Amino acid sequence: MSDPTVTERLRTGMARGVLSFPLTSFTDDGALDLPAYRDYLASRIAAGPGALFPACGTGEFFSLDETEYGQVISAAVEAADGRLPVVAGVGYGWPQAVRFARIAEEAGADAALLMPHYLVKAPQDGLVAQVREVASRSRLPLIAYQRDHVAFSAAAVRRIAEIPGVIGLKDGHSDLDRLQRLKLAAPDGFLFFNGAATAELQARQYASLGVIAYSSAVHAFAPEISRTFFTALGERDDATVEKLLTGFYIPFVELRDRVPGYAVSLVKAAARLRGLPVGPVRAPLTDPSSTDLTDLAALLERGLDLVGATR
């Protein structure tokens, strides 16, 4: 059975704030920088997110070895100190995902986010089996994540929702017709998360289907902007929502789309612009060009001005 305690904690957190996907701090030569990471985590938690998702896409899970991964999850659990749920990213093929899930469990994580499997496309039976294999070998409640080459059918969502330990689905496709079918197919109490890149752009549309929770990359570097948007969305303050969309979020997405990988490296660069100790990205990602950094700095200043915050 799913863990009702973790599910309820996530549900409560989702109503309180955005889902925080913290960056992972590296030194200039690419080593994991745990002291800087701990400082960075403390600043993100102080900004009041609903839950913490370390070592996921924004946290460069794909570039961490198992030792580093365990250190990252342990640091997040220690920083959260029971105040909010910690959901660890796991992934690759199911045997490796299970290894990461067990490391996360030993580190004290509350749940795991199963990211898309590696490289190959797969039929629906295989997607369901992937979730089942991981869930059956870990005591952590599991949230499946669909994006890129993973897209569950309504029938598959019904099947994964029946797997003991599976508590929800994070959607990164932003296909609202399909998402509505999935949500109607799922049982009551099954959690859904908006996992679109720069999720604020689709937040109103997701909310119209009853999917309120969303991951915020902007929270990684400008929680003032992220929090203002979340509050305005919840209060149906369309004027503020649209002011932030037109003045900050849409230009940010346009800048993000200039170069593959900017969904992470641009976020990390924005965090550095604010003096946050996150360091560079690891290959195969690259840090933004000087031109893009100049544009990012101007956009960040504009966004902070819109919410009355200082750079």
Short mmCIF file of C-alpha atoms in Angstrom, two decimals:
data_model
loop_
_atom_site.label_atom_id
_atom_site.label_comp_id
_atom_site.label_asym_id
_atom_site.label_seq_id
_atom_site.Cartn_x
_atom_site.Cartn_y
_atom_site.Cartn_z
CA MET A 1 0.00 0.00 0.00
CA SER A 2 1.02 3.62 -0.49
CA ASP A 3 2.31 5.47 2.53
CA PRO A 4 -0.59 7.73 3.60
CA THR A 5 1.68 9.79 5.84
CA VAL A 6 4.07 10.80 3.02
CA THR A 7 1.16 11.34 0.63
CA GLU A 8 -0.59 13.64 3.07
CA ARG A 9 2.62 15.54 3.84
CA LEU A 10 3.14 16.10 0.13
CA ARG A 11 -0.46 17.17 -0.34
CA THR A 12 -0.14 19.66 2.50
CA GLY A 13 3.15 20.98 1.14
CA MET A 14 1.75 21.31 -2.38
CA ALA A 15 -0.94 23.65 -1.07
CA ARG A 16 1.61 25.73 0.84
CA GLY A 17 4.29 26.44 -1.75
CA VAL A 18 6.08 25.45 -4.93
CA LEU A 19 8.11 22.26 -5.20
CA SER A 20 11.80 23.08 -4.87
CA PHE A 21 14.30 21.28 -7.11
CA PRO A 22 17.63 22.49 -5.74
CA LEU A 23 20.77 22.84 -7.80
CA THR A 24 23.80 20.76 -6.84
CA SER A 25 26.89 22.78 -5.92
CA PHE A 26 30.19 22.03 -7.65
CA THR A 27 33.63 23.60 -7.34
CA ASP A 28 35.23 25.31 -10.33
CA ASP A 29 37.09 22.09 -11.15
CA GLY A 30 33.85 20.07 -11.07
CA ALA A 31 34.04 18.40 -7.65
CA LEU A 32 30.99 18.14 -5.42
CA ASP A 33 31.03 21.07 -2.96
CA LEU A 34 29.09 19.83 0.07
CA PRO A 35 29.65 22.85 2.36
CA ALA A 36 28.38 25.19 -0.38
CA TYR A 37 25.50 22.83 -1.10
CA ARG A 38 24.43 22.83 2.54
CA ASP A 39 24.45 26.63 2.59
CA TYR A 40 22.44 26.73 -0.61
CA LEU A 41 19.90 24.21 0.69
CA ALA A 42 19.38 26.25 3.85
CA SER A 43 18.55 29.32 1.77
CA ARG A 44 16.05 27.40 -0.38
CA ILE A 45 14.30 25.88 2.63
CA ALA A 46 14.12 29.28 4.32
CA ALA A 47 12.17 30.49 1.28
CA GLY A 48 9.29 28.17 2.20
CA PRO A 49 8.79 25.56 -0.54
CA GLY A 50 6.21 22.80 -0.20
CA ALA A 51 8.71 19.97 -0.68
CA LEU A 52 12.35 19.41 -1.58
CA PHE A 53 13.37 17.30 -4.60
CA PRO A 54 17.19 16.93 -4.50
CA ALA A 55 19.27 15.19 -7.18
CA CYS A 56 16.64 15.48 -9.89
CA GLY A 57 16.99 17.10 -13.32
CA THR A 58 17.80 20.59 -12.06
CA GLY A 59 20.15 19.02 -9.52
CA GLU A 60 22.10 17.26 -12.31
CA PHE A 61 21.26 13.73 -11.16
CA PHE A 62 22.59 12.46 -14.48
CA SER A 63 26.12 13.63 -13.62
CA LEU A 64 26.37 12.27 -10.06
CA ASP A 65 28.03 9.00 -9.11
CA GLU A 66 26.48 6.89 -6.36
CA THR A 67 28.73 8.21 -3.61
CA GLU A 68 28.00 11.82 -4.53
CA TYR A 69 24.32 11.03 -4.82
CA GLY A 70 24.20 9.64 -1.31
CA GLN A 71 25.96 12.72 0.03
CA VAL A 72 23.53 15.03 -1.78
CA ILE A 73 20.46 13.23 -0.45
CA SER A 74 21.87 13.02 3.08
CA ALA A 75 22.59 16.75 3.06
CA ALA A 76 19.05 17.50 1.89
CA VAL A 77 17.49 15.29 4.56
CA GLU A 78 19.64 16.90 7.22
CA ALA A 79 18.76 20.40 6.00
CA ALA A 80 15.03 19.67 5.83
CA ASP A 81 15.12 18.20 9.35
CA GLY A 82 11.59 16.86 9.04
CA ARG A 83 10.10 20.25 8.23
CA LEU A 84 9.14 19.32 4.68
CA PRO A 85 9.16 16.13 2.58
CA VAL A 86 12.35 15.16 0.76
CA VAL A 87 11.80 13.35 -2.56
CA ALA A 88 14.98 11.97 -4.11
CA GLY A 89 15.48 11.56 -7.85
CA VAL A 90 16.18 8.02 -9.09
CA GLY A 91 16.53 6.74 -12.62
CA TYR A 92 18.26 4.94 -15.52
CA GLY A 93 17.28 1.28 -16.02
CA TRP A 94 15.35 -0.25 -13.15
CA PRO A 95 18.31 -2.12 -11.55
CA GLN A 96 20.25 1.14 -11.27
CA ALA A 97 17.15 3.07 -10.21
CA VAL A 98 16.70 0.55 -7.40
CA ARG A 99 20.30 1.10 -6.29
CA PHE A 100 19.71 4.84 -6.10
CA ALA A 101 16.39 4.31 -4.31
CA ARG A 102 18.10 2.19 -1.67
CA ILE A 103 20.79 4.82 -1.17
CA ALA A 104 18.07 7.46 -0.82
CA GLU A 105 16.20 5.29 1.66
CA GLU A 106 19.33 4.82 3.77
CA ALA A 107 19.90 8.59 3.67
CA GLY A 108 16.43 9.18 5.10
CA ALA A 109 14.49 10.43 2.07
CA ASP A 110 10.71 10.36 2.35
CA ALA A 111 9.95 9.32 -1.24
CA ALA A 112 11.51 8.93 -4.68
CA LEU A 113 10.85 10.46 -8.09
CA LEU A 114 11.35 7.87 -10.84
CA MET A 115 12.73 9.78 -13.79
CA PRO A 116 12.44 8.52 -17.38
CA HIS A 117 14.49 5.43 -18.13
CA TYR A 118 17.62 5.66 -20.22
CA LEU A 119 17.87 5.86 -24.03
CA VAL A 120 15.19 3.57 -25.51
CA LYS A 121 11.50 4.01 -26.25
CA ALA A 122 9.27 1.38 -24.71
CA PRO A 123 5.68 0.09 -25.00
CA GLN A 124 3.12 0.73 -22.29
CA ASP A 125 3.58 -2.72 -20.75
CA GLY A 126 7.29 -1.99 -20.40
CA LEU A 127 6.69 1.43 -18.83
CA VAL A 128 4.40 -0.15 -16.25
CA ALA A 129 6.89 -2.94 -15.60
CA GLN A 130 9.68 -0.39 -15.06
CA VAL A 131 7.64 1.32 -12.33
CA ARG A 132 6.67 -2.03 -10.78
CA GLU A 133 10.26 -3.30 -10.66
CA VAL A 134 11.47 -0.20 -8.80
CA ALA A 135 8.48 0.05 -6.47
CA SER A 136 8.66 -3.62 -5.50
CA ARG A 137 12.32 -3.33 -4.48
CA SER A 138 12.18 -0.16 -2.41
CA ARG A 139 10.30 0.87 0.69
CA LEU A 140 10.18 4.48 -0.50
CA PRO A 141 6.85 5.75 -1.88
CA LEU A 142 7.34 6.35 -5.60
CA ILE A 143 6.24 9.13 -7.95
CA ALA A 144 6.52 8.28 -11.65
CA TYR A 145 7.73 11.02 -14.01
CA GLN A 146 6.59 11.17 -17.63
CA ARG A 147 8.43 13.33 -20.14
CA ASP A 148 10.37 12.94 -23.38
CA HIS A 149 10.11 9.27 -24.43
CA VAL A 150 7.94 8.24 -21.45
CA ALA A 151 4.22 8.94 -21.87
CA PHE A 152 1.69 6.81 -20.01
CA SER A 153 -1.72 5.97 -21.40
CA ALA A 154 -4.82 6.23 -19.22
CA ALA A 155 -4.86 2.44 -18.91
CA ALA A 156 -1.22 2.44 -17.83
CA VAL A 157 -1.89 5.09 -15.17
CA ARG A 158 -4.66 2.91 -13.76
CA ARG A 159 -2.18 0.04 -13.60
CA ILE A 160 0.68 1.95 -11.96
CA ALA A 161 -1.73 3.45 -9.43
CA GLU A 162 -2.52 -0.11 -8.32
CA ILE A 163 1.16 -0.90 -7.67
CA PRO A 164 1.87 -0.87 -3.92
CA GLY A 165 3.96 2.16 -3.03
CA VAL A 166 3.20 4.26 -6.13
CA ILE A 167 1.61 7.52 -4.98
CA GLY A 168 1.61 9.88 -7.94
CA LEU A 169 2.63 11.07 -11.40
CA LYS A 170 4.67 14.07 -12.44
CA ASP A 171 3.81 15.27 -15.95
CA GLY A 172 6.32 17.01 -18.19
CA HIS A 173 4.45 16.83 -21.49
CA SER A 174 1.91 19.65 -21.02
CA ASP A 175 -0.60 17.82 -23.21
CA LEU A 176 -3.71 18.89 -21.31
CA ASP A 177 -6.12 16.71 -23.25
CA ARG A 178 -4.02 13.66 -22.43
CA LEU A 179 -3.46 14.79 -18.85
CA GLN A 180 -7.19 15.14 -18.26
CA ARG A 181 -7.67 11.56 -19.41
CA LEU A 182 -4.92 10.38 -17.07
CA LYS A 183 -6.33 12.27 -14.12
CA LEU A 184 -9.83 10.91 -14.67
CA ALA A 185 -8.43 7.39 -14.97
CA ALA A 186 -6.53 7.60 -11.67
CA PRO A 187 -8.08 6.72 -8.31
CA ASP A 188 -9.02 9.36 -5.75
CA GLY A 189 -6.02 10.47 -3.76
CA PHE A 190 -3.45 9.78 -6.48
CA LEU A 191 -1.11 12.78 -6.66
CA PHE A 192 -0.45 14.75 -9.84
CA PHE A 193 2.34 17.27 -10.34
CA ASN A 194 2.97 19.85 -13.07
CA GLY A 195 6.53 19.12 -14.17
CA ALA A 196 6.68 21.23 -17.31
CA ALA A 197 9.90 23.14 -17.94
CA THR A 198 9.33 26.58 -16.39
CA ALA A 199 6.04 25.22 -15.10
CA GLU A 200 4.59 28.63 -14.28
CA LEU A 201 3.78 29.14 -17.97
CA GLN A 202 1.23 26.32 -17.84
CA ALA A 203 0.27 26.61 -14.16
CA ARG A 204 -3.17 28.11 -14.75
CA GLN A 205 -4.02 25.49 -17.34
CA TYR A 206 -2.88 22.64 -15.08
CA ALA A 207 -4.82 24.15 -12.18
CA SER A 208 -7.98 24.14 -14.28
CA LEU A 209 -7.67 20.32 -14.28
CA GLY A 210 -7.11 20.23 -10.54
CA VAL A 211 -3.31 19.88 -10.76
CA ILE A 212 -2.12 22.62 -8.42
CA ALA A 213 1.39 21.44 -7.50
CA TYR A 214 4.27 22.41 -9.75
CA SER A 215 8.05 22.37 -9.76
CA SER A 216 9.63 25.82 -9.97
CA ALA A 217 13.10 26.20 -11.45
CA VAL A 218 12.85 29.91 -10.65
CA HIS A 219 12.69 29.05 -6.95
CA ALA A 220 16.28 27.80 -7.35
CA PHE A 221 17.51 31.37 -7.85
CA ALA A 222 14.66 33.86 -7.25
CA PRO A 223 12.18 32.56 -4.66
CA GLU A 224 10.79 36.07 -4.34
CA ILE A 225 9.48 35.85 -7.91
CA SER A 226 8.40 32.24 -7.53
CA ARG A 227 6.54 32.87 -4.28
CA THR A 228 4.77 35.98 -5.62
CA PHE A 229 3.57 34.05 -8.65
CA PHE A 230 2.39 31.09 -6.54
CA THR A 231 0.44 33.37 -4.21
CA ALA A 232 -1.13 35.30 -7.08
CA LEU A 233 -2.11 32.06 -8.79
CA GLY A 234 -3.77 30.74 -5.64
CA GLU A 235 -5.65 34.00 -5.11
CA ARG A 236 -6.66 34.15 -8.78
CA ASP A 237 -4.92 37.47 -9.10
CA ASP A 238 -4.74 37.37 -12.88
CA ALA A 239 -3.25 40.84 -13.17
CA THR A 240 -0.15 39.83 -11.16
CA VAL A 241 0.08 36.44 -12.86
CA GLU A 242 0.03 38.04 -16.31
CA LYS A 243 2.42 40.81 -15.29
CA LEU A 244 4.97 38.21 -14.23
CA LEU A 245 4.33 36.00 -17.26
CA THR A 246 4.85 38.82 -19.76
CA GLY A 247 7.56 40.67 -17.85
CA PHE A 248 9.66 37.74 -16.67
CA TYR A 249 8.60 34.15 -17.32
CA ILE A 250 8.02 34.29 -21.08
CA PRO A 251 11.29 36.18 -21.75
CA PHE A 252 13.06 33.69 -19.47
CA VAL A 253 11.71 30.77 -21.51
CA GLU A 254 12.77 32.46 -24.73
CA LEU A 255 16.27 32.85 -23.33
CA ARG A 256 16.23 29.27 -22.02
CA ASP A 257 15.34 27.94 -25.46
CA ARG A 258 18.39 29.46 -27.15
CA VAL A 259 20.71 26.57 -26.25
CA PRO A 260 20.07 22.92 -25.34
CA GLY A 261 20.66 22.37 -21.63
CA TYR A 262 19.89 25.93 -20.60
CA ALA A 263 16.95 24.58 -18.57
CA VAL A 264 19.64 23.75 -16.01
CA SER A 265 22.70 25.85 -16.85
CA LEU A 266 20.75 29.11 -17.16
CA VAL A 267 19.15 28.46 -13.77
CA LYS A 268 22.57 27.82 -12.26
CA ALA A 269 23.97 30.97 -13.85
CA ALA A 270 21.09 33.01 -12.42
CA ALA A 271 21.83 31.57 -8.98
CA ARG A 272 25.49 32.61 -9.31
CA LEU A 273 24.41 36.11 -10.33
CA ARG A 274 22.64 36.31 -6.99
CA GLY A 275 25.73 35.20 -5.12
CA LEU A 276 24.47 31.70 -4.36
CA PRO A 277 27.20 29.05 -3.95
CA VAL A 278 26.29 26.61 -6.72
CA GLY A 279 29.32 26.70 -9.02
CA PRO A 280 29.33 25.65 -12.70
CA VAL A 281 27.44 22.88 -14.46
CA ARG A 282 29.10 19.58 -15.32
CA ALA A 283 29.54 18.30 -18.87
CA PRO A 284 27.70 17.57 -21.08
CA LEU A 285 26.03 20.84 -20.06
CA THR A 286 27.80 24.13 -20.69
CA ASP A 287 27.58 27.44 -18.87
CA PRO A 288 25.88 30.31 -20.74
CA SER A 289 27.77 32.56 -23.12
CA SER A 290 28.72 36.09 -22.08
CA THR A 291 25.96 37.52 -24.29
CA ASP A 292 23.34 35.28 -22.74
CA LEU A 293 24.64 36.07 -19.25
CA THR A 294 24.21 39.78 -19.94
CA ASP A 295 20.63 39.20 -21.09
CA LEU A 296 19.97 36.98 -18.09
CA ALA A 297 21.25 39.60 -15.64
CA ALA A 298 18.95 42.24 -17.16
CA LEU A 299 15.97 39.89 -17.07
CA LEU A 300 16.66 38.86 -13.49
CA GLU A 301 16.82 42.50 -12.42
CA ARG A 302 13.52 43.19 -14.19
CA GLY A 303 11.83 40.21 -12.54
CA LEU A 304 12.98 41.21 -9.08
CA ASP A 305 11.81 44.78 -9.72
CA LEU A 306 8.37 43.45 -10.65
CA VAL A 307 7.98 41.88 -7.20
CA GLY A 308 9.70 44.66 -5.29
CA ALA A 309 12.78 42.62 -4.41
CA THR A 310 16.44 43.54 -4.67
CA ARG A 311 19.09 41.77 -6.71
#
